XYZ file of C-alpha atoms in Angstrom:
778
model
C 152.534 66.961 75.295
C 151.446 67.419 78.916
C 151.095 71.136 78.275
C 149.052 70.604 75.121
C 146.811 68.044 76.828
C 146.244 70.407 79.767
C 145.420 73.331 77.517
C 143.083 71.170 75.501
C 141.298 69.806 78.550
C 140.755 73.205 80.158
C 139.669 74.658 76.823
C 137.088 71.896 76.586
C 135.827 72.661 80.091
C 135.655 76.376 79.326
C 133.745 75.829 76.097
C 131.313 73.431 77.737
C 130.739 75.950 80.555
C 130.139 78.712 78.038
C 127.775 76.502 76.103
C 125.927 75.572 79.294
C 125.615 79.281 80.160
C 124.126 79.936 76.752
C 121.616 77.129 77.127
C 120.689 78.213 80.642
C 119.837 81.732 79.484
C 116.282 83.011 79.877
C 113.837 81.112 77.766
C 111.282 82.627 75.473
C 108.220 83.560 77.413
C 109.973 84.053 80.746
C 109.655 87.809 80.383
C 108.481 90.123 77.618
C 111.559 92.227 78.240
C 114.165 89.500 77.254
C 113.075 88.524 73.748
C 116.055 90.056 71.930
C 118.589 88.675 74.400
C 117.170 85.194 74.035
C 117.187 85.173 70.237
C 120.688 86.588 70.004
C 121.831 84.168 72.706
C 120.516 81.258 70.666
C 122.334 82.456 67.537
C 125.532 82.833 69.513
C 125.056 79.342 70.967
C 124.958 77.852 67.473
C 128.232 79.601 66.623
C 129.819 78.381 69.831
C 128.882 74.794 69.006
C 130.497 75.087 65.589
C 133.686 76.630 66.987
C 133.801 73.999 69.668
C 133.560 71.188 67.095
C 136.380 72.750 65.057
C 138.623 73.110 68.093
C 138.024 69.533 69.175
C 138.992 68.336 65.708
C 142.180 70.431 65.834
C 142.955 69.037 69.294
C 142.690 65.437 68.022
C 145.025 66.227 65.101
C 147.667 67.637 67.458
C 147.402 64.632 69.768
C 147.833 62.313 66.761
C 151.029 64.191 65.787
C 152.307 63.796 69.341
C 151.627 60.043 69.241
C 153.683 59.663 66.028
C 156.523 61.682 67.486
C 156.498 59.444 70.550
C 157.047 56.294 68.444
C 160.004 57.804 66.522
C 162.138 59.106 69.417
C 164.014 57.687 72.408
C 162.290 60.106 74.741
C 161.641 57.365 77.392
C 165.111 55.722 77.333
C 167.602 55.810 80.212
C 167.382 55.616 83.988
C 167.141 59.385 84.268
C 163.704 59.333 82.639
C 161.341 61.049 85.124
C 158.113 60.304 83.197
C 157.498 56.602 82.732
C 155.447 55.593 79.715
C 152.687 54.092 81.870
C 151.905 57.591 83.078
C 150.520 58.324 79.579
C 148.495 55.209 79.021
C 145.235 57.077 79.800
C 145.950 59.347 76.821
C 144.459 56.756 74.498
C 141.260 56.713 76.539
C 141.207 60.516 76.540
C 141.510 60.491 72.769
C 138.526 58.206 72.532
C 136.501 60.446 74.870
C 137.440 63.566 72.921
C 136.376 61.881 69.702
C 133.047 60.886 71.291
C 132.506 64.425 72.605
C 133.327 65.889 69.214
C 130.789 63.602 67.573
C 128.163 64.512 70.167
C 128.906 68.217 69.773
C 128.560 67.847 66.025
C 125.190 66.108 66.460
C 124.063 68.745 68.960
C 125.082 71.515 66.572
C 122.925 70.002 63.847
C 119.929 69.682 66.193
C 120.386 73.181 67.615
C 120.565 74.532 64.084
C 117.208 72.889 63.308
C 115.653 74.192 66.537
C 116.945 77.692 65.904
C 115.531 77.773 62.407
C 112.082 77.067 63.833
C 112.448 79.363 66.875
C 113.707 82.237 64.746
C 110.657 81.991 62.552
C 108.451 82.242 65.652
C 110.627 84.777 67.418
C 111.016 87.081 64.462
C 107.611 88.600 65.069
C 108.345 88.953 68.776
C 111.698 90.582 68.019
C 109.955 92.991 65.732
C 107.498 93.822 68.463
C 110.397 94.273 70.835
C 112.436 96.601 68.693
C 109.889 98.155 66.417
C 106.883 98.956 68.692
C 105.186 102.073 67.429
C 103.343 104.564 69.571
C 99.623 103.940 68.914
C 97.513 106.799 67.638
C 94.337 106.472 69.663
C 92.196 109.543 70.420
C 91.144 107.885 73.672
C 94.776 108.136 74.835
C 95.906 111.612 73.769
C 98.829 111.724 76.234
C 100.428 108.464 75.098
C 103.006 109.934 72.706
C 104.099 112.583 75.177
C 104.483 110.037 77.971
C 106.586 107.759 75.739
C 108.825 110.705 74.895
C 109.197 111.458 78.596
C 110.061 107.811 79.309
C 112.772 107.823 76.643
C 114.510 110.692 78.380
C 113.765 109.949 82.040
C 113.101 106.260 82.565
C 116.297 105.904 84.607
C 115.349 108.792 86.922
C 113.562 106.437 89.346
C 114.393 102.762 90.057
C 110.675 101.998 90.229
C 110.484 101.943 86.408
C 113.008 99.110 86.232
C 111.094 97.394 89.041
C 108.104 97.260 86.691
C 110.242 95.912 83.813
C 111.185 99.032 81.875
C 114.570 98.493 80.185
C 114.895 101.410 77.782
C 113.151 99.883 74.748
C 110.037 101.216 73.088
C 107.974 98.139 73.875
C 108.861 98.240 77.557
C 107.726 101.880 77.633
C 104.409 101.025 76.016
C 103.837 97.985 78.202
C 104.465 100.071 81.330
C 102.311 102.988 80.148
C 99.412 100.681 79.259
C 99.536 98.101 82.047
C 101.048 99.858 85.063
C 99.929 103.367 84.227
C 96.993 104.120 81.964
C 98.201 106.615 79.371
C 98.461 104.196 76.423
C 96.115 101.518 75.008
C 96.906 97.837 75.721
C 99.192 96.224 73.148
C 97.261 93.650 71.063
C 100.032 91.019 71.176
C 100.253 91.049 74.980
C 98.735 88.102 76.843
C 95.852 89.678 78.776
C 93.716 86.592 79.277
C 94.189 86.328 83.031
C 90.778 86.534 84.666
C 90.370 89.188 87.327
C 88.986 87.471 90.425
C 85.691 88.864 91.620
C 85.926 90.531 95.025
C 84.647 88.430 97.908
C 81.336 89.451 99.487
C 81.738 92.179 102.064
C 81.535 91.315 105.723
C 78.937 93.153 107.759
C 80.077 95.576 110.440
C 79.036 94.657 113.960
C 79.296 96.940 116.985
C 82.173 95.841 119.172
C 81.951 95.077 122.866
C 85.605 95.488 123.851
C 88.367 98.008 123.099
C 91.324 95.775 124.009
C 92.134 94.934 120.388
C 92.214 98.639 119.482
C 94.840 99.313 122.148
C 97.018 96.629 120.523
C 96.549 98.185 117.078
C 97.671 101.612 118.289
C 101.030 100.231 119.364
C 103.693 101.631 121.683
C 106.930 103.585 121.659
C 105.684 107.178 121.751
C 104.325 109.323 124.582
C 101.604 110.487 122.200
C 100.385 106.926 121.728
C 100.464 106.303 125.477
C 98.361 109.437 126.026
C 95.815 108.311 123.419
C 95.551 104.819 124.882
C 95.012 106.209 128.388
C 92.196 108.385 127.073
C 90.559 105.458 125.276
C 90.733 103.312 128.422
C 89.309 106.140 130.530
C 86.285 106.582 128.237
C 85.836 102.874 127.423
C 82.596 102.398 129.344
C 81.047 105.504 127.777
C 81.976 104.252 124.297
C 80.411 100.868 125.036
C 77.168 102.382 126.335
C 76.972 104.749 123.365
C 77.520 101.879 120.896
C 74.649 99.914 122.454
C 72.310 102.912 122.202
C 73.199 103.574 118.554
C 72.813 99.892 117.734
C 69.264 100.005 119.104
C 68.562 103.217 117.192
C 69.672 101.655 113.884
C 67.454 98.623 114.561
C 69.593 95.998 112.866
C 70.307 98.016 109.728
C 72.913 96.315 107.500
C 76.293 98.052 107.355
C 79.224 96.990 105.182
C 82.470 96.625 107.065
C 85.034 99.050 105.631
C 88.772 98.470 105.485
C 90.233 101.662 106.940
C 93.796 102.915 107.217
C 94.438 105.518 109.916
C 97.770 107.262 109.270
C 98.635 109.940 111.845
C 101.157 111.889 109.821
C 102.151 114.480 112.418
C 103.467 111.686 114.674
C 105.908 110.348 112.044
C 109.621 111.035 112.442
C 109.715 112.466 108.901
C 107.296 115.252 109.910
C 109.286 116.023 113.054
C 106.868 114.546 115.615
C 107.020 117.679 117.728
C 104.049 116.525 119.807
C 105.362 113.380 121.517
C 108.240 115.106 123.389
C 105.810 117.807 124.603
C 103.053 115.558 125.894
C 104.544 115.562 129.376
C 105.451 119.261 129.231
C 102.103 120.899 128.641
C 102.177 120.819 124.870
C 98.963 121.001 122.811
C 96.953 117.808 123.228
C 93.825 118.757 121.247
C 94.930 116.884 118.114
C 95.719 113.722 120.085
C 92.396 113.928 121.917
C 90.620 114.040 118.572
C 92.660 111.203 117.027
C 92.059 108.987 120.059
C 88.314 109.556 119.759
C 88.328 108.949 115.991
C 90.089 105.616 116.494
C 87.650 104.605 119.226
C 84.610 105.550 117.125
C 85.783 103.722 113.984
C 86.621 100.636 116.021
C 83.364 100.603 117.994
C 81.390 100.860 114.726
C 82.923 97.517 113.740
C 85.236 98.477 110.896
C 88.589 96.842 110.088
C 91.453 99.167 111.075
C 95.160 99.541 110.435
C 97.006 102.258 112.369
C 100.340 103.719 111.256
C 102.577 106.403 112.763
C 105.647 105.804 110.573
C 106.409 106.308 106.904
C 107.770 102.780 106.521
C 104.485 101.295 107.804
C 102.528 103.565 105.472
C 104.539 102.441 102.438
C 104.113 98.796 103.404
C 100.335 99.037 103.840
C 99.848 100.979 100.602
C 102.061 98.718 98.465
C 104.510 101.424 97.404
C 107.100 100.183 94.835
C 110.809 100.753 95.537
C 112.132 104.035 94.237
C 111.438 107.716 94.584
C 107.654 107.657 94.408
C 107.029 108.296 90.700
C 105.313 104.978 89.950
C 101.811 103.853 90.903
C 101.159 101.311 93.639
C 102.035 97.693 92.911
C 98.410 96.605 93.448
C 94.977 98.200 93.982
C 94.632 100.164 97.210
C 93.418 97.666 99.829
C 91.578 100.301 101.900
C 88.114 101.756 101.368
C 88.974 104.833 103.438
C 92.168 106.514 104.628
C 92.010 108.921 107.563
C 95.077 111.151 107.793
C 96.171 114.742 108.353
C 97.973 117.281 106.178
C 101.379 115.737 106.958
C 100.105 112.283 106.006
C 98.419 113.655 102.896
C 101.741 115.067 101.708
C 103.490 111.763 102.429
C 100.856 109.820 100.484
C 101.162 112.110 97.488
C 104.950 111.828 97.549
C 105.030 108.017 97.597
C 101.905 106.911 95.690
C 102.743 108.447 92.312
C 99.786 108.501 89.926
C 97.840 106.279 92.312
C 97.345 109.275 94.583
C 95.195 110.995 91.984
C 93.285 107.772 91.405
C 92.585 107.055 95.077
C 92.467 110.493 96.687
C 88.669 110.317 96.710
C 89.029 107.760 99.529
C 91.018 110.113 101.753
C 89.551 111.938 104.761
C 91.757 114.746 106.074
C 91.547 115.598 109.780
C 91.921 119.368 109.595
C 91.651 121.388 112.825
C 90.679 124.759 111.375
C 89.156 123.712 108.055
C 89.936 124.311 104.377
C 87.570 126.463 102.374
C 86.975 125.914 98.633
C 88.730 129.145 97.611
C 91.960 127.798 99.129
C 91.436 124.188 98.049
C 91.176 124.857 94.295
C 94.789 125.306 93.189
C 94.225 127.299 89.992
C 91.661 129.617 91.538
C 93.679 130.223 94.708
C 96.763 131.017 92.645
C 94.909 133.435 90.369
C 93.183 135.211 93.265
C 96.175 135.320 95.589
C 94.709 133.113 98.331
C 98.041 132.137 99.804
C 98.265 129.243 102.213
C 100.773 126.683 103.428
C 98.225 123.858 103.467
C 95.716 124.169 100.616
C 95.738 123.597 96.823
C 94.717 119.909 97.035
C 91.674 120.012 94.701
C 89.759 117.607 96.942
C 86.051 117.748 97.543
C 85.781 120.264 100.426
C 83.734 117.768 102.456
C 86.772 115.458 102.552
C 88.304 117.842 105.095
C 87.048 117.053 108.603
C 87.220 119.683 111.326
C 87.355 119.752 115.124
C 84.427 122.204 115.379
C 81.529 122.924 112.961
C 82.776 126.375 112.032
C 82.535 125.933 108.251
C 79.782 123.884 106.576
C 82.014 123.516 103.508
C 83.905 120.840 105.432
C 82.597 117.835 107.351
C 82.426 118.231 111.109
C 84.361 115.384 112.760
C 84.674 116.645 116.331
C 85.747 114.747 119.444
C 84.055 113.769 122.729
C 83.902 115.072 126.270
C 83.166 112.940 129.290
C 79.477 112.642 130.170
C 78.246 112.760 133.739
C 75.522 110.599 135.219
C 72.850 112.097 137.427
C 74.666 111.256 140.654
C 77.860 112.932 139.448
C 75.931 116.004 138.375
C 74.378 116.362 141.822
C 77.742 115.959 143.555
C 79.255 118.659 141.347
C 76.488 121.120 142.167
C 76.885 120.400 145.875
C 80.674 120.763 145.927
C 81.148 123.821 143.701
C 83.314 126.552 145.164
C 81.910 129.839 143.890
C 85.171 131.678 144.505
C 87.477 129.281 142.658
C 88.803 129.875 139.131
C 91.032 127.752 136.883
C 93.090 129.400 134.136
C 93.034 127.794 130.652
C 96.670 127.294 129.626
C 99.370 124.771 130.467
C 102.265 126.716 128.911
C 103.887 129.585 130.802
C 103.923 131.819 127.705
C 100.115 132.034 127.811
C 100.315 133.852 131.170
C 102.784 136.455 130.003
C 101.369 140.000 130.049
C 98.145 138.966 131.836
C 99.017 140.491 135.216
C 96.241 143.100 134.997
C 93.457 140.557 134.443
C 94.863 138.225 137.074
C 94.995 141.046 139.642
C 91.306 141.878 139.076
C 90.332 138.216 139.212
C 92.369 137.710 142.406
C 90.200 140.293 144.182
C 87.217 137.941 143.964
C 88.494 134.391 143.392
C 91.195 131.946 144.320
C 93.146 131.293 141.125
C 94.457 127.852 140.153
C 96.781 126.933 137.304
C 98.112 123.772 135.676
C 101.334 125.129 134.185
C 104.249 122.816 133.512
C 107.454 123.531 135.424
C 110.606 121.494 136.052
C 112.264 122.830 139.195
C 110.511 126.048 140.243
C 107.473 128.186 139.561
C 107.571 129.771 136.105
C 108.204 133.526 136.405
C 105.111 134.287 134.274
C 102.812 132.789 136.952
C 102.190 135.206 139.882
C 102.858 134.040 143.428
C 99.175 134.278 144.418
C 98.262 131.594 141.863
C 98.075 128.038 143.198
C 99.862 126.143 140.433
C 99.319 122.375 140.387
C 101.707 121.695 137.526
C 100.623 119.327 134.802
C 97.824 117.068 135.993
C 96.701 113.706 134.661
C 93.335 113.897 132.921
C 91.413 112.435 135.873
C 92.904 114.908 138.381
C 92.285 117.814 136.005
C 88.625 116.760 135.785
C 88.389 116.762 139.567
C 89.807 120.287 139.665
C 87.200 121.476 137.134
C 84.395 119.875 139.166
C 85.246 122.100 142.119
C 85.867 125.332 140.218
C 83.212 127.905 139.373
C 85.081 129.643 136.560
C 87.296 128.493 133.718
C 88.983 131.526 132.191
C 90.842 131.839 128.891
C 93.383 134.516 127.999
C 93.149 134.240 124.219
C 95.200 131.108 123.502
C 95.061 128.219 122.650
C 92.387 128.656 120.004
C 89.459 126.238 119.782
C 90.735 123.477 122.039
C 88.697 120.773 123.803
C 89.293 122.054 127.373
C 86.488 124.680 127.438
C 83.917 122.012 126.521
C 85.278 119.764 129.271
C 84.993 122.629 131.771
C 81.412 123.433 130.753
C 80.553 119.724 130.966
C 81.862 119.778 134.553
C 79.685 122.718 135.569
C 82.125 125.608 135.030
C 81.339 128.919 133.393
C 83.789 129.674 130.571
C 84.944 133.292 130.368
C 86.859 134.302 127.239
C 88.092 137.438 125.499
C 86.371 139.058 122.559
C 88.977 139.966 119.953
C 88.677 143.535 118.745
C 89.790 143.655 116.006
C 89.297 139.964 115.180
C 92.477 137.911 115.023
C 93.567 137.041 111.495
C 96.581 136.275 109.333
C 97.089 140.036 109.046
C 97.685 140.642 112.749
C 98.589 137.239 114.246
C 101.378 134.931 113.129
C 99.490 131.856 114.327
C 96.856 132.209 111.575
C 99.226 133.021 108.749
C 98.934 130.397 106.026
C 95.727 128.798 107.321
C 93.532 127.759 104.332
C 90.338 129.429 105.484
C 88.786 132.884 105.729
C 86.316 131.912 108.475
C 83.307 134.067 107.682
C 85.439 136.839 106.200
C 84.546 139.234 103.423
C 85.699 139.001 99.850
C 89.250 139.799 100.987
C 89.457 136.175 102.204
C 91.257 136.860 105.481
C 91.085 134.295 108.294
C 89.242 136.002 111.185
C 88.423 134.772 114.686
C 86.238 136.926 116.928
C 87.050 135.089 120.172
C 89.250 132.372 121.599
C 86.557 129.738 121.115
C 83.964 130.734 118.453
C 82.013 127.453 118.814
C 81.459 128.080 122.529
C 80.423 131.655 121.764
C 78.038 130.855 118.890
C 76.652 127.400 119.705
C 76.525 127.475 123.537
C 76.575 131.087 124.773
C 75.259 132.417 128.072
C 74.930 131.427 130.869
C 77.647 128.811 130.218
C 79.890 131.002 128.026
C 80.688 134.670 128.505
C 82.617 136.601 125.859
C 83.768 140.053 126.970
C 86.206 142.781 125.978
C 89.275 142.282 128.150
C 90.488 145.752 127.211
C 87.555 147.125 129.189
C 88.425 146.529 132.844
C 84.968 147.520 134.068
C 83.228 145.065 131.738
C 85.670 142.339 132.730
C 85.147 142.914 136.466
C 81.365 143.133 136.115
C 81.317 139.804 134.265
C 83.230 138.100 137.094
C 80.792 139.433 139.721
C 77.792 138.247 137.717
C 79.290 134.821 137.056
C 79.864 134.287 140.812
C 76.119 134.779 141.397
C 75.020 132.651 138.451
C 74.042 129.039 138.951
C 74.662 126.712 135.993
C 74.251 122.985 135.524
C 76.858 120.852 133.778
C 76.169 121.003 130.048
C 77.533 119.005 127.107
C 76.224 119.411 123.536
C 74.972 116.082 122.189
C 77.322 116.259 119.193
C 80.283 116.048 121.600
C 79.057 112.931 123.380
C 80.287 109.447 122.435
C 76.887 108.633 120.948
C 76.800 111.873 118.980
C 80.225 111.208 117.459
C 79.387 107.566 116.668
C 76.173 108.715 114.990
C 77.985 111.291 112.893
C 80.845 109.044 111.744
C 78.417 106.216 110.966
C 76.447 108.541 108.688
C 79.587 109.779 106.933
C 80.909 106.280 106.270
C 77.587 104.994 104.990
C 76.611 107.971 102.841
C 79.614 110.076 101.829
C 80.998 108.832 98.512
C 83.434 111.090 96.682
C 84.577 108.430 94.196
C 81.333 108.315 92.190
C 79.463 111.339 90.955
C 75.688 111.377 91.001
C 74.227 111.049 87.523
C 71.731 113.830 86.915
C 69.587 113.940 83.768
C 71.340 116.234 81.246
C 70.098 119.716 80.664
C 69.044 120.554 77.097
C 70.950 123.852 77.332
C 74.179 122.828 78.969
C 76.653 125.703 79.069
C 79.034 124.609 81.791
C 80.323 121.422 83.429
C 78.621 122.607 86.607
C 75.241 122.735 84.853
C 74.624 119.024 84.265
C 71.025 118.890 85.559
C 67.453 119.162 84.282
C 65.194 122.224 84.530
C 64.747 123.290 88.118
C 62.728 120.889 90.282
C 62.387 123.668 92.868
C 59.255 125.635 93.692
C 58.321 128.525 95.955
C 57.289 127.461 99.433
C 53.691 128.423 100.314
C 53.422 132.021 101.508
C 57.195 132.474 101.441
C 60.030 133.872 99.374
C 62.294 130.828 99.499
C 62.368 127.690 97.344
C 61.951 124.055 98.344
C 62.105 120.762 96.471
C 58.851 120.393 94.603
C 56.851 117.244 95.460
C 55.737 117.198 91.821
C 59.249 117.354 90.385
C 58.861 113.847 88.993
C 62.329 112.717 90.049
C 64.516 112.838 93.122
C 68.257 112.122 92.984
C 69.908 109.686 95.372
C 71.516 112.606 97.159
C 72.765 112.794 100.711
C 71.558 114.746 102.561
C 68.098 114.004 101.063
C 66.798 116.801 98.839
C 63.602 117.012 100.894
C 65.598 118.981 103.472
C 66.660 121.663 100.932
C 65.593 125.311 101.191
C 66.972 128.053 98.913
C 67.318 131.528 100.394
C 68.829 134.736 98.994
C 71.422 136.433 101.195
C 71.678 140.085 101.991
C 74.731 141.924 100.628
C 77.841 141.381 102.730
C 76.360 138.170 104.231
C 77.768 134.692 103.757
C 75.535 131.721 103.075
C 76.528 130.342 106.479
C 75.117 133.455 108.144
C 72.050 133.536 105.871
C 71.021 129.974 106.666
C 71.672 130.441 110.381
C 69.352 133.442 110.444
C 66.548 131.113 109.310
C 67.405 128.413 111.849
C 69.102 126.288 109.187
C 72.550 125.127 108.117
C 74.227 125.829 104.777
C 74.603 122.607 102.764
C 77.173 122.947 99.929
C 76.221 119.622 98.302
C 72.919 121.236 97.253
C 74.520 124.053 95.234
C 74.267 122.073 91.999
C 70.458 122.106 92.212
C 70.203 125.905 92.301
C 73.035 126.754 89.912
C 70.616 127.512 87.026
C 69.141 130.504 85.276
C 65.569 129.470 85.993
C 66.168 129.616 89.755
C 66.751 133.365 89.491
C 63.395 133.671 87.720
C 61.651 131.582 90.364
C 62.976 133.956 93.024
C 61.762 136.987 90.996
C 65.320 138.156 90.329
C 65.691 140.065 87.066
C 68.796 139.177 85.060
C 69.748 141.326 82.087
C 72.683 138.968 81.555
C 73.929 135.666 82.955
C 77.601 134.718 83.076
C 79.405 131.510 84.023
C 82.621 132.128 85.952
C 84.941 130.582 88.548
C 84.130 132.408 91.767
C 83.547 131.005 95.247
C 80.725 133.544 95.770
C 78.618 132.256 92.861
C 75.751 131.674 92.148
C 74.912 135.284 92.987
C 73.267 138.419 91.622
C 74.587 141.959 91.387
C 71.220 143.676 91.792
C 72.488 147.183 91.091
C 73.259 146.221 87.494
C 70.854 143.235 87.107
C 73.708 140.844 86.341
C 73.467 137.213 87.392
C 76.390 134.821 87.803
C 76.533 131.036 87.876
C 79.327 128.814 89.094
C 81.587 127.310 86.428
C 83.708 125.102 88.738
C 81.819 122.751 91.121
C 84.798 122.513 93.503
C 84.285 126.221 94.267
C 80.728 125.885 95.604
C 81.162 127.498 99.023
C 79.077 128.557 102.013
C 81.851 130.969 103.046
C 82.627 134.384 101.629
C 80.633 137.533 100.980
C 80.830 140.815 99.119
C 78.848 144.039 99.346
C 78.207 143.802 95.585
C 76.416 140.429 95.620
C 73.385 138.725 97.030
C 74.122 135.018 97.022
C 71.844 132.052 96.325
C 72.209 129.881 99.428
C 71.288 126.187 99.834
C 70.131 125.531 103.387
C 68.874 122.449 105.253
C 67.406 121.498 108.592
C 69.428 119.653 111.239
C 68.960 117.210 114.080
C 68.707 118.748 117.565
C 72.199 118.870 119.018
C 73.721 117.397 115.853
C 74.345 120.212 113.375
C 76.227 117.941 110.948
C 73.169 115.816 110.128
C 69.756 116.706 108.791
C 66.650 115.221 110.431
C 66.501 112.344 107.938
C 70.262 111.919 107.489
C 70.902 109.062 109.865
């Protein structure tokens, strides 16, 4: 009897626990992905109640049999009885409790049965939706069926799908594809009544008066970050003065404060962070100089910044769901702009899923050498064989921001060099040593094989170097060179202020040091490359996504170590000679020693110039909305969405300008009033063509001259007109009277030329010392 009572009691506890588990299951409405489980759980609960009632009844019958047996035996007689009868007196009370529980269970079963009848009627439709969702046939969502098919086969390939509620059923696929992604239409039975809160009014950007908060945002832990913070502190007063001047120039103009993420991808551990360990060993610092100046400029302009140098921080700021990066972000991107580099761009694409395509218009890529349209357009580059390790992103070319203005297809970001006041300029002129030269290059490998040039230079000048060494002089540096080792920035500046000559031996390419030397009163002497360096003859350029003024073969070519210094500054501050000609090299040194130059810094490389430029970009560059042009009645190509030409011949000239009587003017930036259309000579790029007329090529204007009537206005005869993808178009092949218009707007390019074509080139004016901005662009 004890055994039976024990079994009965524990069975009762087990059944009650099971019943409680059934009742504590997820309720209808908790989640759209648990409807079937809830309904089936309720049905099972009703069965459990019935079984429980039956078992309780059987238990009472067995206990009744035991009671009768007890009365008819002498089980409790004798002194040896170990179980006195009073031990079992509670059995009667237990019987009463079991009877009460059985009655309650029976009542509960009846009530649950009534509830389930009603809930099943309501849940039947939901269960049908759960199990029998059909893929909608909506022409607005042509990819829906294919995406559902993919989800059936691959929904377990990334945990992020389960994170968003996908559980392998058709309805969960459709809910995900319509509410998280956007390939399917919203399901009509889904509750979509939640109101989307309107965004709060934007705060206005105000010029800042202190850089202390920026230094906190940059953080610590890497030598690269320490270098950048030292540079920002060193130039702090110049940034503050420049901000005050620009504030006065803008005269209280309203500026929305932007939320900006700055992700320096090449400093992340995932990309190798090869720079930080080399900061103290003479490694390349040009990229970190530029990033430090970008951070300072964005902060001084009054925008809200977040700075990341790790992948984990990037994922946190973006709202990346857990998984392998196939799903979109968990919420809308909280940043108006994201400044990053190619490493960061790859990381964003890998972890943002479909959101990358949605938000890539907000990205600005800091790109040292530039990315030309022919390498940016993936399909075109693949078809034409424009191979690169960095291109194929299909961004607007102006989203790439370069260190120097060597390609108008990209936006010129730049950096800053230290400005001198009048007193400092006079001291420099008074203390210059005409027989002192400093060699450009902190790595010993740069000096290798330069003994001939150094010997000639040593005949006339005392040579100084700043080459890194640990215990002894590097063998590549001759004994007659006074090597200072790596110098802090301030001491290096002092060295340049004494020297007469700053000489480069071909590498590094396009760094900031030559501008710093020229700003400190040095003459910069560099080698002319003959033949020009390119991906065909130098490993350094292999894979770079630019042809840099090349011909139709699209080969990256550099004519000197620092083309900007050669083209935009020139003599007397910059001398470019053939180092293979010893007589020319020696004659240049003699002439430079006799030449007096003042310290010179182009305005676009001052703090004010950079603030001015970045302010204009942030306020006017918008790659997320396309300008709406009135439709053409004879549209033949997506690139031809504009009305008949509003251009007209300039008085007494052969070029076109925007006609004052056009009747309409788009909200374009730069303003269309600055546009001039010129025809190139064969074998000339549009960059060269515009420069010959004292102008700058402006790729955003290509859409206005990509029309048949423009050829007629320029008196160009066209026997035929074709629309094709080609980065040289619009152009004319005059020998056969064939005209070509651009079919793909992403391929509008100022770069590239061919002896067969004369190109139609959109040019604009520019502000003195600020080639990136037209006169009315600020």
